[in-house]
Coordinates of C-alpha atoms and ligand atoms in Angstrom, one line a residue:
M10 CA -17.2 13.4 -15.8
S11 CA -20.0 10.9 -16.6
R12 CA -23.5 12.1 -15.9
P13 CA -25.4 10.7 -13.0
V14 CA -28.4 8.4 -14.0
I15 CA -32.2 8.7 -13.7
L16 CA -33.5 5.2 -13.8
A17 CA -37.4 4.8 -14.6
V18 CA -39.3 1.7 -14.7
D19 CA -42.8 1.1 -15.9
D20 CA -44.3 -2.0 -17.5
D21 CA -47.0 0.0 -19.4
P22 CA -45.4 0.9 -22.8
Q23 CA -47.5 4.2 -23.1
V24 CA -46.6 5.3 -19.7
L25 CA -42.9 4.4 -20.0
A26 CA -42.9 6.4 -23.3
A27 CA -44.5 9.5 -21.7
V28 CA -42.1 9.3 -18.7
T29 CA -38.9 8.8 -21.1
R30 CA -40.1 11.9 -23.2
D31 CA -40.8 14.1 -20.1
L32 CA -37.6 13.1 -18.4
R33 CA -35.4 13.8 -21.5
T34 CA -36.9 17.0 -22.1
K35 CA -36.0 18.5 -18.9
Y36 CA -33.1 16.4 -17.6
A37 CA -31.1 14.8 -20.5
E38 CA -28.4 17.6 -20.4
H39 CA -27.4 16.8 -16.8
Y40 CA -28.5 13.3 -16.4
Q41 CA -28.5 10.1 -18.4
I42 CA -32.0 8.7 -18.6
V43 CA -32.1 4.9 -18.5
T44 CA -35.5 3.1 -18.8
A45 CA -36.8 -0.3 -18.3
S46 CA -40.0 -2.2 -18.7
S47 CA -40.0 -4.5 -15.7
G48 CA -38.4 -4.4 -12.2
A49 CA -35.9 -7.2 -13.1
E50 CA -34.7 -5.4 -16.2
A51 CA -34.3 -2.2 -14.1
L52 CA -32.3 -4.1 -11.5
D53 CA -30.0 -5.4 -14.2
A54 CA -29.5 -1.9 -15.4
A55 CA -28.8 -0.7 -11.9
T56 CA -26.1 -3.4 -11.4
E57 CA -24.5 -2.6 -14.9
I58 CA -24.4 1.1 -14.0
A59 CA -22.7 0.3 -10.6
S60 CA -20.2 -2.0 -12.5
R61 CA -19.2 0.9 -14.6
G62 CA -18.6 3.0 -11.5
R63 CA -21.5 5.4 -12.2
T64 CA -24.1 6.6 -9.9
V65 CA -27.9 6.7 -9.9
A66 CA -29.4 9.9 -8.6
L67 CA -33.1 9.1 -9.0
L68 CA -35.2 5.9 -9.2
L69 CA -38.6 6.4 -10.5
A70 CA -40.9 3.3 -10.5
D71 CA -44.5 2.6 -11.1
Q72 CA -46.1 0.7 -8.1
R73 CA -48.5 -1.6 -10.3
M74 CA -46.1 -3.9 -12.1
P75 CA -47.2 -7.5 -12.3
S76 CA -43.9 -9.5 -11.6
M77 CA -42.3 -7.0 -9.1
T78 CA -44.1 -4.0 -7.5
G79 CA -42.5 -0.5 -7.8
T80 CA -42.0 -0.7 -3.9
E81 CA -40.2 -4.2 -4.2
F82 CA -38.0 -2.7 -6.9
L83 CA -37.1 0.2 -4.9
L84 CA -36.3 -2.1 -1.9
E85 CA -33.8 -4.1 -4.1
A86 CA -32.3 -1.1 -5.9
Q87 CA -31.6 0.9 -2.9
I88 CA -29.2 -1.8 -1.8
V89 CA -27.0 -0.9 -4.9
F90 CA -27.7 2.8 -4.8
P91 CA -28.7 3.8 -1.1
E92 CA -28.3 7.5 -1.9
A93 CA -30.5 7.6 -4.9
K94 CA -34.0 9.5 -4.5
R95 CA -36.9 7.1 -4.7
I96 CA -40.2 8.2 -6.2
L97 CA -43.2 6.0 -6.9
L98 CA -45.6 6.5 -9.8
T99 CA -49.1 5.6 -8.3
A100 CA -52.7 5.5 -9.4
Y101 CA -55.3 7.0 -6.9
A102 CA -56.1 3.6 -5.7
D103 CA -52.3 3.0 -4.7
T104 CA -52.3 5.9 -2.4
D105 CA -52.2 3.5 0.8
A106 CA -49.4 1.5 -0.8
A107 CA -47.4 4.7 -1.4
I108 CA -47.8 5.9 2.1
Q109 CA -46.7 2.6 3.4
A110 CA -43.7 2.6 1.1
I111 CA -42.5 6.0 2.8
N112 CA -41.8 3.8 5.8
D113 CA -40.7 0.6 4.0
V114 CA -38.3 2.0 1.5
G115 CA -37.8 5.5 2.7
L116 CA -39.9 6.8 -0.3
D117 CA -39.0 10.4 -1.0
Q118 CA -42.2 11.2 -2.9
Y119 CA -45.1 9.7 -4.8
L120 CA -46.6 11.1 -7.9
M121 CA -50.2 10.5 -9.4
K122 CA -50.7 9.4 -12.9
P123 CA -51.2 11.2 -15.1
W124 CA -48.9 14.2 -14.3
T125 CA -49.8 16.5 -17.1
P126 CA -48.8 19.3 -17.4
P127 CA -45.3 18.1 -16.3
E128 CA -44.2 21.7 -15.6
D129 CA -46.6 21.7 -12.8
K130 CA -47.1 18.2 -11.5
L131 CA -43.8 16.3 -12.4
Y132 CA -40.9 18.6 -12.6
P133 CA -41.3 20.4 -9.2
V134 CA -41.3 17.1 -7.5
L135 CA -38.3 15.7 -9.3
D136 CA -36.3 19.0 -9.3
D137 CA -36.8 19.0 -5.5
A138 CA -35.5 15.4 -5.2
L139 CA -32.6 16.0 -7.5
D140 CA -31.5 19.1 -5.7
D141 CA -31.5 17.3 -2.5
W142 CA -29.5 14.5 -4.0
E143 CA -26.9 17.0 -5.6
A144 CA -26.5 18.6 -2.2
N145 CA -25.8 15.4 -0.3
A146 CA -24.7 12.7 -2.6
E147 CA -21.3 11.5 -2.5
K148 CA -20.0 12.3 -6.2
P149 CA -18.4 9.3 -7.8
F150 CA -14.6 9.2 -7.6
E151 CA -12.9 9.6 -11.0
G152 CA -9.7 7.6 -10.8
V153 CA -8.2 4.4 -9.7
R154 CA -10.5 2.4 -7.6
V155 CA -9.3 -0.7 -5.6
F156 CA -12.0 -3.0 -4.4
G157 CA -11.1 -5.5 -1.7
T158 CA -11.3 -6.1 2.0
T159 CA -9.4 -4.5 4.8
W160 CA -7.8 -7.8 5.8
S161 CA -7.0 -9.1 2.5
P162 CA -3.1 -9.1 2.1
T163 CA -3.1 -8.8 -1.7
T164 CA -5.4 -5.9 -1.5
F165 CA -3.2 -4.3 1.3
E166 CA -0.2 -4.8 -1.1
I167 CA -1.7 -3.2 -4.1
K168 CA -2.9 -0.3 -1.9
A169 CA 0.6 0.2 -0.4
F170 CA 2.2 -0.1 -3.9
L171 CA -0.1 2.8 -5.3
A172 CA 0.3 4.9 -2.3
R173 CA 4.1 4.6 -2.2
N174 CA 4.2 5.4 -6.0
E175 CA 2.0 8.4 -5.2
V176 CA -0.9 7.2 -7.3
P177 CA -4.2 8.6 -5.8
Y178 CA -6.8 5.8 -5.5
L179 CA -10.1 5.1 -3.6
F180 CA -10.4 2.1 -1.7
I181 CA -13.8 0.4 -1.6
D182 CA -14.2 -2.3 1.2
I183 CA -16.6 -4.8 -0.4
D184 CA -17.4 -6.2 3.1
R185 CA -19.1 -3.1 3.9
D186 CA -20.1 -1.5 0.7
V187 CA -22.9 -3.3 -1.0
A188 CA -22.9 -1.1 -4.2
G189 CA -19.0 -1.7 -4.2
A190 CA -19.3 -5.3 -4.0
A191 CA -21.8 -5.4 -6.9
T192 CA -19.4 -3.3 -9.0
A193 CA -16.5 -5.5 -8.1
A194 CA -18.5 -8.6 -8.9
A195 CA -19.8 -7.3 -12.2
A196 CA -16.4 -6.0 -13.2
S197 CA -14.7 -9.1 -12.3
E198 CA -17.3 -11.5 -13.5
G199 CA -17.6 -13.0 -9.9
S200 CA -13.8 -13.8 -9.4
P201 CA -13.0 -14.5 -6.0
Q202 CA -9.4 -13.0 -6.4
L203 CA -8.8 -9.7 -4.7
P204 CA -8.3 -6.8 -5.4
I205 CA -10.4 -5.9 -8.3
V206 CA -8.7 -2.5 -9.7
L207 CA -10.8 -0.3 -11.9
L208 CA -9.1 2.5 -13.9
E209 CA -10.8 5.8 -14.7
D210 CA -11.6 4.4 -18.2
N211 CA -13.2 1.3 -16.4
T212 CA -10.4 -1.0 -17.5
V213 CA -10.6 -3.9 -15.0
F214 CA -7.7 -5.8 -13.5
V215 CA -8.3 -8.8 -11.2
A216 CA -5.6 -9.3 -8.7
P217 CA -3.1 -7.7 -10.9
T218 CA 0.7 -7.9 -10.5
K219 CA 2.4 -4.7 -9.5
S220 CA 4.2 -4.4 -12.8
T221 CA 1.0 -4.8 -14.8
L222 CA -0.7 -2.3 -12.7
A223 CA 2.4 0.1 -12.9
E224 CA 2.4 0.2 -16.6
A225 CA -1.4 0.8 -16.8
V226 CA -1.3 3.8 -14.3
G227 CA 1.7 5.5 -16.0
I228 CA 4.5 4.4 -13.7
H229 CA 7.9 4.5 -15.5
T230 CA 8.6 0.7 -15.7
A231 CA 10.8 0.3 -18.7
A232 CA 14.3 1.5 -19.5
E233 CA 14.7 4.2 -22.1
S234 CA 18.2 3.2 -23.0
P235 CA 20.1 -0.2 -23.4
F236 CA 23.2 1.4 -21.9
Y237 CA 24.1 3.5 -19.0
D238 CA 27.3 4.7 -17.2
L239 CA 25.8 3.7 -13.8
I240 CA 23.0 1.5 -12.8
I241 CA 21.8 1.5 -9.3
I242 CA 19.8 -1.5 -8.1
G243 CA 17.4 -0.5 -5.3
G244 CA 15.6 2.8 -4.7
G245 CA 15.9 3.2 -0.8
P246 CA 17.8 6.1 0.5
A247 CA 21.2 4.8 -0.6
G248 CA 20.0 4.2 -4.1
L249 CA 18.1 7.5 -4.3
A250 CA 21.3 9.4 -3.1
G251 CA 23.3 7.5 -5.7
A252 CA 20.9 8.6 -8.4
V253 CA 21.1 12.3 -7.2
Y254 CA 24.9 12.3 -7.3
G255 CA 25.4 10.0 -10.4
A256 CA 23.0 12.1 -12.5
S257 CA 24.2 15.5 -11.0
E258 CA 27.8 14.6 -11.8
G259 CA 27.1 13.8 -15.4
L260 CA 26.8 10.0 -15.4
A261 CA 24.0 8.5 -17.5
T262 CA 22.4 6.9 -14.6
A263 CA 19.4 4.6 -14.2
M264 CA 17.9 3.4 -10.7
I265 CA 16.0 0.2 -10.7
E266 CA 13.4 -0.3 -8.0
R267 CA 11.2 -3.3 -7.7
E268 CA 8.6 -1.6 -5.4
A269 CA 8.5 2.0 -4.9
P270 CA 11.2 4.6 -4.3
G271 CA 11.9 5.1 -0.6
G272 CA 12.9 1.4 0.5
Q273 CA 12.5 0.6 4.1
A274 CA 12.7 4.4 5.0
G275 CA 9.6 4.9 2.8
T276 CA 7.6 2.8 5.2
S277 CA 8.7 4.8 8.3
S278 CA 6.0 7.1 9.6
R279 CA 8.4 9.6 11.0
I280 CA 12.1 9.8 10.6
E281 CA 13.2 11.9 13.6
N282 CA 17.0 11.8 13.2
Y283 CA 17.7 12.8 9.6
L284 CA 19.8 15.8 9.5
G285 CA 18.0 19.0 8.5
F286 CA 14.3 18.1 9.5
P287 CA 14.1 19.2 13.1
K288 CA 10.3 18.1 13.3
G289 CA 11.1 14.8 11.6
I290 CA 10.0 13.8 8.1
S291 CA 7.8 11.0 7.1
G292 CA 9.3 8.3 5.1
S293 CA 7.0 8.9 2.2
D294 CA 7.8 12.6 2.1
L295 CA 11.5 12.0 2.1
A296 CA 11.1 9.5 -0.8
R297 CA 8.7 11.8 -2.7
R298 CA 11.5 14.7 -2.4
A299 CA 14.4 12.5 -3.2
T300 CA 12.6 11.1 -6.2
A301 CA 11.7 14.4 -7.5
Q302 CA 15.3 15.7 -7.0
A303 CA 16.9 12.7 -8.9
T304 CA 14.4 13.0 -11.7
R305 CA 15.0 16.7 -12.1
L306 CA 18.8 16.0 -12.1
G307 CA 18.3 13.6 -15.0
A308 CA 18.5 10.2 -13.4
E309 CA 16.1 7.6 -15.1
L310 CA 14.0 5.9 -12.4
I311 CA 12.6 2.6 -13.4
T312 CA 10.0 1.4 -10.8
A313 CA 8.1 -2.0 -10.4
A314 CA 11.1 -3.4 -12.3
E315 CA 13.0 -6.3 -10.3
V316 CA 16.6 -7.2 -10.9
A317 CA 16.7 -10.9 -11.4
A318 CA 20.4 -11.4 -12.3
V319 CA 23.7 -9.5 -12.9
D320 CA 26.5 -10.8 -15.0
T321 CA 30.0 -9.2 -14.5
T322 CA 32.0 -11.6 -16.6
G323 CA 32.2 -9.3 -19.9
P324 CA 33.7 -5.9 -20.4
L325 CA 30.2 -4.3 -19.7
K326 CA 28.2 -5.3 -16.6
K327 CA 24.8 -6.9 -17.6
V328 CA 21.5 -6.5 -15.6
T329 CA 18.8 -8.7 -16.4
L330 CA 15.2 -7.8 -15.1
K331 CA 12.5 -10.3 -14.1
D332 CA 10.8 -9.7 -17.5
E333 CA 14.1 -10.7 -19.1
T334 CA 15.0 -7.3 -20.4
T335 CA 18.8 -6.7 -20.2
L336 CA 20.6 -3.5 -19.6
N337 CA 24.3 -2.8 -19.9
C338 CA 26.4 -0.4 -17.9
R339 CA 30.0 0.4 -17.1
S340 CA 29.4 0.4 -13.2
L341 CA 27.0 -0.8 -10.7
I342 CA 25.8 0.1 -7.3
I343 CA 24.1 -2.5 -5.3
A344 CA 21.8 -0.7 -3.0
S345 CA 19.1 -3.3 -2.5
G346 CA 18.8 -3.1 1.3
M347 CA 17.3 -5.7 3.6
T348 CA 14.1 -6.6 5.4
A349 CA 13.9 -7.6 9.0
K350 CA 12.9 -11.1 9.4
R351 CA 9.2 -11.6 10.3
L352 CA 7.8 -14.1 12.8
S353 CA 4.5 -15.7 12.3
V354 CA 2.9 -15.3 15.6
P355 CA -0.9 -14.6 15.8
G356 CA -1.4 -10.9 15.9
Y357 CA 2.1 -9.9 15.0
E358 CA 1.1 -9.0 11.4
Q359 CA -2.1 -7.2 12.4
F360 CA -0.3 -4.9 14.9
E361 CA 2.8 -4.3 12.9
G362 CA 3.5 -0.6 13.5
A363 CA 0.8 -0.4 16.2
G364 CA 2.9 -1.9 19.1
V365 CA 4.8 -4.6 17.2
Y366 CA 8.1 -3.2 15.7
Y367 CA 10.7 -5.0 13.8
G368 CA 14.1 -3.3 14.7
A369 CA 12.7 0.1 15.2
A370 CA 13.9 0.6 18.6
A371 CA 15.8 4.0 18.4
T372 CA 12.8 5.6 16.6
E373 CA 10.2 4.4 18.8
A374 CA 12.1 5.0 22.2
A375 CA 10.5 8.3 22.7
T376 CA 7.0 7.0 22.2
Y377 CA 7.5 4.5 25.0
K378 CA 9.3 6.6 27.5
D379 CA 8.5 5.8 31.0
R380 CA 6.3 3.0 29.9
P381 CA 7.3 -0.9 29.9
V382 CA 8.4 -2.6 26.7
Y383 CA 9.2 -6.0 25.6
V384 CA 12.2 -7.0 23.6
I385 CA 12.2 -10.2 21.7
G386 CA 15.3 -12.0 20.7
G387 CA 18.5 -13.0 22.3
A388 CA 21.3 -11.7 20.1
N389 CA 23.3 -8.6 20.3
S390 CA 20.8 -6.4 18.5
A391 CA 18.3 -7.4 21.1
G392 CA 20.5 -6.8 23.9
Q393 CA 21.6 -3.4 22.6
A394 CA 18.0 -2.4 22.3
A395 CA 17.2 -3.6 25.8
V396 CA 20.1 -1.5 27.3
M397 CA 18.9 1.4 25.2
F398 CA 15.3 1.0 26.3
S399 CA 16.3 0.8 30.0
K400 CA 17.4 4.3 30.0
T401 CA 14.0 5.7 29.0
S402 CA 11.3 3.1 29.6
S403 CA 10.1 2.0 32.9
R404 CA 10.8 -1.6 32.5
V405 CA 12.2 -3.8 29.9
T406 CA 11.5 -7.5 29.5
M407 CA 13.7 -9.5 27.3
I408 CA 11.9 -12.7 25.9
V409 CA 14.5 -15.2 24.8
R410 CA 13.9 -18.6 23.1
A411 CA 17.1 -20.1 24.2
G412 CA 17.7 -21.4 27.8
D413 CA 20.4 -19.0 28.4
L414 CA 21.2 -15.4 27.4
G415 CA 24.8 -16.2 26.6
Q416 CA 24.0 -18.4 23.8
K417 CA 24.1 -15.8 21.1
M418 CA 25.0 -12.6 22.9
S419 CA 28.4 -11.1 23.6
A420 CA 29.6 -11.7 27.1
Y421 CA 30.1 -7.9 27.7
L422 CA 26.4 -7.3 26.9
V423 CA 25.2 -10.3 28.9
D424 CA 26.9 -8.8 32.1
Q425 CA 25.7 -5.3 31.2
I426 CA 22.2 -6.4 31.1
G427 CA 22.7 -8.4 34.3
S428 CA 23.7 -5.2 36.1
I429 CA 20.6 -3.1 35.0
D430 CA 17.9 -3.2 37.5
N431 CA 15.0 -2.5 35.2
I432 CA 15.8 -5.3 32.7
E433 CA 13.9 -8.6 33.3
V434 CA 15.1 -11.6 31.3
L435 CA 12.8 -14.4 30.6
T436 CA 14.8 -17.4 29.0
S437 CA 13.2 -20.5 27.4
T438 CA 10.1 -18.4 26.8
S439 CA 8.2 -17.4 23.5
V440 CA 5.5 -15.1 22.7
V441 CA 2.8 -17.2 21.3
E442 CA 0.0 -14.5 20.7
V443 CA -0.7 -10.8 20.8
T444 CA -4.2 -9.2 21.1
G445 CA -5.8 -5.9 21.2
T446 CA -8.2 -3.9 19.5
D447 CA -6.6 -1.2 17.3
R448 CA -3.2 -1.7 19.2
V449 CA -1.2 -4.2 21.3
E450 CA -2.9 -4.6 24.6
T451 CA -1.8 -8.0 25.9
I452 CA 0.7 -10.7 25.1
V453 CA 0.7 -14.4 25.8
L454 CA 4.0 -16.0 26.9
E455 CA 4.8 -19.7 26.8
D456 CA 7.3 -21.4 28.9
R457 CA 9.1 -23.5 26.3
E458 CA 9.9 -26.2 28.8
S459 CA 6.8 -26.6 30.9
G460 CA 4.4 -25.2 28.2
E461 CA 2.8 -23.0 30.8
R462 CA 1.2 -19.8 29.5
E463 CA 0.9 -16.5 31.0
T464 CA -1.0 -13.4 29.7
R465 CA 0.5 -10.0 30.4
E466 CA -0.6 -6.5 29.7
A467 CA 1.7 -5.0 27.1
S468 CA 1.9 -2.0 24.8
A469 CA 5.1 -2.5 22.7
L470 CA 7.1 -5.4 21.5
F471 CA 10.4 -4.7 19.8
I472 CA 11.4 -7.8 17.6
F473 CA 15.2 -8.5 16.9
V474 CA 15.3 -11.8 15.2
G475 CA 17.6 -11.0 12.4
A476 CA 17.6 -9.4 9.0
E477 CA 17.5 -10.8 5.5
P478 CA 19.6 -8.9 2.9
H479 CA 18.2 -8.6 -0.8
S480 CA 21.1 -10.3 -2.3
D481 CA 19.9 -13.5 -3.9
F482 CA 20.2 -12.1 -7.3
L483 CA 24.0 -11.7 -6.7
V484 CA 24.8 -15.2 -5.5
G485 CA 27.9 -16.3 -7.1
T486 CA 28.7 -12.7 -8.5
V487 CA 30.1 -10.9 -5.5
G488 CA 31.6 -12.0 -2.2
M489 CA 29.1 -12.1 0.7
S490 CA 28.9 -13.3 4.2
A491 CA 27.0 -16.5 5.0
K492 CA 23.9 -14.4 5.7
G493 CA 24.1 -12.6 2.4
F494 CA 25.6 -9.2 3.4
I495 CA 27.9 -8.0 0.7
Y496 CA 31.6 -7.5 1.6
T497 CA 33.2 -4.3 0.5
G498 CA 36.4 -2.3 0.7
S499 CA 39.1 -4.0 2.9
D500 CA 36.6 -6.7 3.9
V501 CA 36.9 -8.1 0.3
R502 CA 40.6 -9.1 0.7
A503 CA 39.9 -10.3 4.4
F504 CA 37.0 -12.5 3.7
T505 CA 37.1 -13.6 0.0
D506 CA 40.0 -14.8 -2.3
T507 CA 38.4 -13.6 -5.7
W508 CA 39.9 -10.1 -6.0
T509 CA 42.1 -10.1 -9.1
L510 CA 43.5 -6.6 -9.5
D511 CA 46.8 -5.2 -8.2
R512 CA 45.2 -2.3 -6.5
D513 CA 43.2 -2.7 -3.3
P514 CA 39.3 -2.5 -3.6
L515 CA 38.1 1.0 -3.4
P516 CA 36.0 1.7 -0.3
L517 CA 32.5 0.4 -1.0
E518 CA 33.7 -1.6 -3.9
T519 CA 32.8 -5.4 -3.9
S520 CA 34.9 -8.3 -4.9
V521 CA 34.0 -7.4 -8.5
P522 CA 35.8 -4.3 -9.8
G523 CA 33.4 -1.5 -10.7
V524 CA 30.5 -3.1 -8.7
F525 CA 29.9 -1.1 -5.5
A526 CA 27.5 -1.8 -2.5
A527 CA 25.8 0.9 -0.4
G528 CA 23.5 1.0 2.6
D529 CA 21.9 -1.9 4.5
V530 CA 22.7 -4.7 2.1
R531 CA 26.5 -4.1 2.9
E532 CA 28.1 -6.1 5.5
G533 CA 28.8 -3.9 8.5
A534 CA 26.3 -1.2 7.5
V535 CA 25.1 1.1 10.1
R536 CA 21.6 0.8 9.1
R537 CA 20.3 4.3 9.2
V538 CA 18.7 6.5 6.7
A539 CA 21.6 9.1 7.0
S540 CA 24.4 6.5 6.6
A541 CA 22.6 4.9 3.6
V542 CA 22.4 8.3 2.0
G543 CA 26.0 9.0 2.8
E544 CA 27.2 5.8 1.3
G545 CA 25.0 6.1 -1.7
S546 CA 26.5 9.5 -2.5
I547 CA 30.0 8.6 -1.8
A548 CA 29.8 5.4 -3.8
V549 CA 29.4 7.7 -6.9
S550 CA 32.8 9.4 -6.2
F551 CA 34.4 6.0 -6.1
V552 CA 32.5 5.0 -9.5
H553 CA 34.3 8.1 -10.9
R554 CA 37.6 6.7 -9.7
Y555 CA 36.8 3.4 -11.0
L556 CA 35.6 4.7 -14.4
D557 CA 39.0 6.6 -14.7
T558 CA 40.9 3.4 -14.6
V559 CA 38.9 1.5 -17.4
Ligands
LIG619 C1 9.9 0.9 9.9 C2 11.3 1.5 9.7 C3 11.7 2.7 10.3 C4 12.9 3.2 10.3 N1 13.2 4.3 10.9 C5 14.3 4.9 10.8 C6 14.6 6.2 11.3 O1 13.8 6.8 11.8 N2 15.9 6.7 11.1 C7 16.8 5.9 10.6 O2 18.0 6.5 10.5 N3 16.7 4.7 10.1 C8 15.5 4.1 10.2 N4 15.2 3.0 9.6 C9 16.2 2.2 8.9 C10 16.4 2.8 7.6 O3 15.2 2.9 6.9 C11 17.4 1.9 6.7 O4 18.7 1.8 7.3 C12 17.5 2.5 5.2 O5 16.2 2.6 4.6 C13 18.4 1.6 4.5 O6 18.5 2.2 3.1 P1 18.8 1.4 1.8 O7 18.7 2.2 0.7 O8 20.3 0.7 2.2 O9 18.0 0.1 1.8 P2 16.4 0.0 1.8 O10 15.8 1.1 2.4 O11 16.1 -1.4 2.4 O12 16.0 0.1 0.2 C14 16.4 -0.9 -0.6 C15 15.4 -1.0 -1.9 O13 16.0 -1.9 -2.9 C16 14.7 -2.5 -3.6 N5 15.2 -3.7 -4.0 C17 15.7 -5.0 -3.4 N6 16.0 -6.0 -4.2 C18 15.7 -5.5 -5.5 C19 15.8 -6.0 -6.8 N7 16.3 -7.2 -6.8 N8 15.5 -5.2 -7.8 C20 15.1 -3.9 -7.7 N9 15.1 -3.5 -6.4 C21 15.2 -4.1 -5.3 C22 13.8 -2.7 -2.4 O14 12.6 -2.8 -2.9 C23 14.0 -1.4 -1.5 O15 13.1 -0.3 -2.0 C24 13.9 2.4 9.7 C25 13.6 1.2 9.1 C26 12.2 0.8 9.2 C27 11.9 -0.6 8.5

């Protein structure tokens, strides 16, 4: 650990030499002694120390300096190091200034020159100040530091990336932390881009990409081998399950994940309905356990690596990563999941997870028991959620953009909703704003025909406006629905005409033999953790069946 600094400033070379000598004699073992011959030079030194992520324990300044007095220096320096102890060196005639400084700069002590012998007149005062500093000061964090602002999306992304990959880091909000802002500005040479990331050895990254950062912090980002029996694309529950079963059943298995293991489930604060966890389990915990299990069983987990293309035309299947690395394999499981479509309404992003939920109806139902909820959307998923909430919540209000609920919803569901007393349906209506302090408190509704607006109290909005599968990199390779969900098993022959073998596609097999799909990316998937895990594991048994045929 680097030593804290004692920073001393005096414009008189003789006095400075004496201060330096006495400080070194007593404190050099535990503190770095830095000296300067003017206030400006000392402030530069303070900024430099901050930029290297180090801290100052004690500031010692002579009051009588021509360009900047000791008090003026301490005033400026305490902005950078507010916790540093402040001591003024004074001559007898400066006593009044020193007493004044006690109020002005929160001076801890003043010392009269000369201070000989230091054992009597200097060290007791400094010891006292340093003991106090040691007891109270926050020690510098030794690790990855992320400098940014709370509301900067790029900062949020990097923080989430590090957290989800289990890399401990310290976040410094540069809007609130002046020393932090100085450190970030010095390290990035004033770049306005965020975040600034400093590693333990003070390597600086300005707005780094995830893959650059991943490599720098030691996340496994590159494949160890050019060839595998099985490559799994995606590290959500389906991919992780595939990795556990593939590796444990003797297949040379690699799982490629572009973000962090866990997938959508990894972002869930509590999964209540996964078998074997009666108190529920957080998504990050489940991801951590599954990652450890897959690794222990011998799967290679390649993280922060994105699959850009898949080529299945040759005898081996080729997987090309975004950085143009190519890997070959005998079989593939696509477990790339999906993302709920996001809406850009003011407040939605801010309150996501704090009253705004995308599709997480079942998991949040208990939270909103006996309370009113809003369901946004007019298709079947929204209708099913409204029916489900009507059983537990006091009132359900459906907000539907279309003029008629029947436009996108099955007739049976429209009838069912019509027969439930505590469901209110507002058609031709949109939510145009959500407000609150730390959670949703009100929503503003707009009548799409008249433009009239109404503000209502609200605590929860469940949004069902569709999902986007992660299957762009497979377009033209495997058969998929118009929305991009991948056909498997009997759907392949029913909905595509590209299957060429005599045998039927195996369950979970796509229109390309030996390429399987599991989890949410699959057309018809149940979209639950348990079903993704189930599909990921059974896909491996069909991989064996396929490999036996080639
Ligand atoms: C907030 C939230 C809470 C939920 N809570 C519950 C719950 O309590 N109970 C429940 O049963 N279900 C819950 N679900 C649903 C559940 O999480 C999903 O059904 C499940 O995660 C699907 O798993 P998956 O492996 O198929 O896909 P995903 O979890 O979507 O994982 C797919 C992974 O593939 C990666 N990927 C995508 N494209 C590429 C590429 N080109 N290259 C490399 N990697 C790629 C993604 O980064 C992602 O990590 C919740 C979902 C959300 C969003």
